[in-house]
Short mmCIF file of C-alpha atoms in Angstrom, two decimals:
data_model
loop_
_atom_site.label_atom_id
_atom_site.label_comp_id
_atom_site.label_asym_id
_atom_site.label_seq_id
_atom_site.Cartn_x
_atom_site.Cartn_y
_atom_site.Cartn_z
CA MET A 28 0.00 0.00 0.00
CA LEU A 29 1.39 3.38 -0.94
CA PRO A 30 0.15 6.55 0.73
CA LEU A 31 -1.80 8.98 -1.43
CA PHE A 32 0.31 11.95 -0.36
CA PRO A 33 3.86 10.66 0.16
CA GLY A 34 5.39 14.12 -0.16
CA LEU A 35 3.62 15.19 3.03
CA ALA A 36 4.77 12.15 4.97
CA LYS A 37 7.28 12.34 7.78
CA PRO A 38 7.93 9.66 10.42
CA MET A 39 7.76 5.98 9.54
CA THR A 40 7.11 2.97 11.73
CA GLN A 41 7.61 -0.66 10.82
CA THR A 42 4.95 -3.34 10.72
CA PRO A 43 5.83 -6.83 11.99
CA ASP A 44 7.22 -7.82 8.57
CA SER A 45 9.17 -4.54 8.22
CA THR A 46 6.71 -2.89 5.84
CA PRO A 47 7.04 0.84 6.57
CA ILE A 48 3.95 2.79 7.54
CA ILE A 49 4.35 6.46 6.76
CA ARG A 50 2.70 9.05 9.00
CA PRO A 51 0.71 11.10 8.23
CA ALA A 52 -0.77 9.28 5.25
CA LEU A 53 -4.06 8.15 3.78
CA TYR A 54 -3.94 4.53 2.59
CA VAL A 55 -6.58 3.31 0.11
CA VAL A 56 -6.87 -0.41 0.90
CA ALA A 57 -8.67 -2.95 -1.28
CA THR A 58 -10.82 -5.51 0.56
CA PRO A 59 -12.13 -8.88 -0.67
CA ILE A 60 -15.22 -8.84 -2.86
CA GLY A 61 -16.38 -12.28 -1.74
CA ASN A 62 -13.72 -14.64 -0.47
CA LEU A 63 -11.89 -13.38 2.65
CA GLY A 64 -8.83 -15.27 1.42
CA ASP A 65 -8.49 -12.81 -1.45
CA ILE A 66 -7.13 -10.02 0.75
CA SER A 67 -3.38 -9.49 0.51
CA GLN A 68 -1.08 -9.95 3.48
CA ARG A 69 0.16 -6.40 2.96
CA ALA A 70 -3.40 -5.06 3.20
CA ILE A 71 -3.87 -6.92 6.50
CA GLU A 72 -0.58 -5.55 7.86
CA THR A 73 -1.52 -2.03 6.78
CA LEU A 74 -4.93 -2.27 8.48
CA LYS A 75 -3.26 -3.53 11.66
CA SER A 76 -0.66 -0.75 11.63
CA VAL A 77 -2.61 2.42 10.82
CA ASP A 78 -4.12 4.54 13.57
CA LEU A 79 -7.64 4.68 12.16
CA ILE A 80 -9.76 2.87 9.55
CA ALA A 81 -12.49 4.81 7.73
CA ALA A 82 -14.98 2.23 6.47
CA GLU A 83 -18.01 2.42 4.20
CA ASP A 84 -20.02 0.19 6.56
CA THR A 85 -18.52 -0.57 9.96
CA ARG A 86 -20.87 -3.53 10.53
CA HIS A 87 -19.64 -5.20 7.34
CA SER A 88 -16.01 -4.26 7.94
CA ALA A 89 -16.11 -5.44 11.56
CA ARG A 90 -16.47 -9.04 10.32
CA LEU A 91 -13.31 -8.63 8.23
CA MET A 92 -11.43 -7.08 11.16
CA GLN A 93 -12.52 -9.84 13.52
CA HIS A 94 -11.55 -12.59 11.06
CA PHE A 95 -8.00 -11.25 10.74
CA GLY A 96 -7.54 -10.09 14.35
CA ILE A 97 -7.37 -6.40 13.44
CA SER A 98 -8.10 -4.18 16.43
CA THR A 99 -7.56 -0.77 14.82
CA ARG A 100 -10.31 1.76 15.57
CA LEU A 101 -13.01 1.73 12.90
CA VAL A 102 -15.19 4.74 11.97
CA SER A 103 -17.86 4.99 9.32
CA TYR A 104 -17.19 7.10 6.23
CA HIS A 105 -19.45 6.99 3.17
CA ASP A 106 -21.31 9.20 0.68
CA PHE A 107 -23.76 10.34 3.36
CA SER A 108 -21.26 11.01 6.15
CA SER A 109 -21.51 14.33 7.92
CA ASP A 110 -19.05 17.14 7.38
CA ALA A 111 -18.03 16.62 11.01
CA ARG A 112 -16.92 13.04 10.27
CA GLU A 113 -14.90 14.21 7.26
CA GLN A 114 -13.29 16.93 9.37
CA ALA A 115 -12.44 14.41 12.12
CA ILE A 116 -10.60 12.22 9.59
CA LEU A 117 -8.77 15.23 8.17
CA LYS A 118 -7.87 16.31 11.72
CA ALA A 119 -6.41 12.85 12.40
CA LEU A 120 -4.22 13.25 9.31
CA ASP A 121 -3.23 16.79 10.39
CA GLU A 122 -2.22 15.37 13.77
CA GLY A 123 0.18 12.96 12.07
CA GLN A 124 -1.90 9.80 12.07
CA ALA A 125 -2.05 7.14 9.37
CA VAL A 126 -5.60 6.48 8.13
CA ALA A 127 -6.82 3.61 5.94
CA LEU A 128 -9.87 4.03 3.70
CA ILE A 129 -11.79 0.83 2.90
CA SER A 130 -15.08 -0.03 1.20
CA ASP A 131 -17.43 -2.98 1.74
CA ALA A 132 -15.78 -4.88 -1.10
CA GLY A 133 -13.10 -3.99 -3.60
CA THR A 134 -11.12 -0.79 -3.85
CA PRO A 135 -12.62 2.39 -2.40
CA LEU A 136 -13.65 5.02 -4.98
CA ILE A 137 -13.06 2.63 -7.86
CA SER A 138 -16.01 0.81 -9.44
#
């Protein structure tokens, strides 16, 4: 997973397999469309290592998180999210956090 804005990134931390997580950064992470086994190991490591996951549907995404033992905080973010939710995610990025954006299935914003 590459951050969307690498030029703004500063500190890096390492995931268990030494994959660097850049902070602050927004990671767009693809999730399985049907078979949970279709998710990449790197996607799992990214979801475990970021500070916050913005998900289209937290109920749907919670099953994915539970299956892979991902305990990262999950917040909802979708077409009908409030401006306050959007501002909270932007604030997290401004504060130097790494945020992952996921959809119910597939790659967010790509259909």
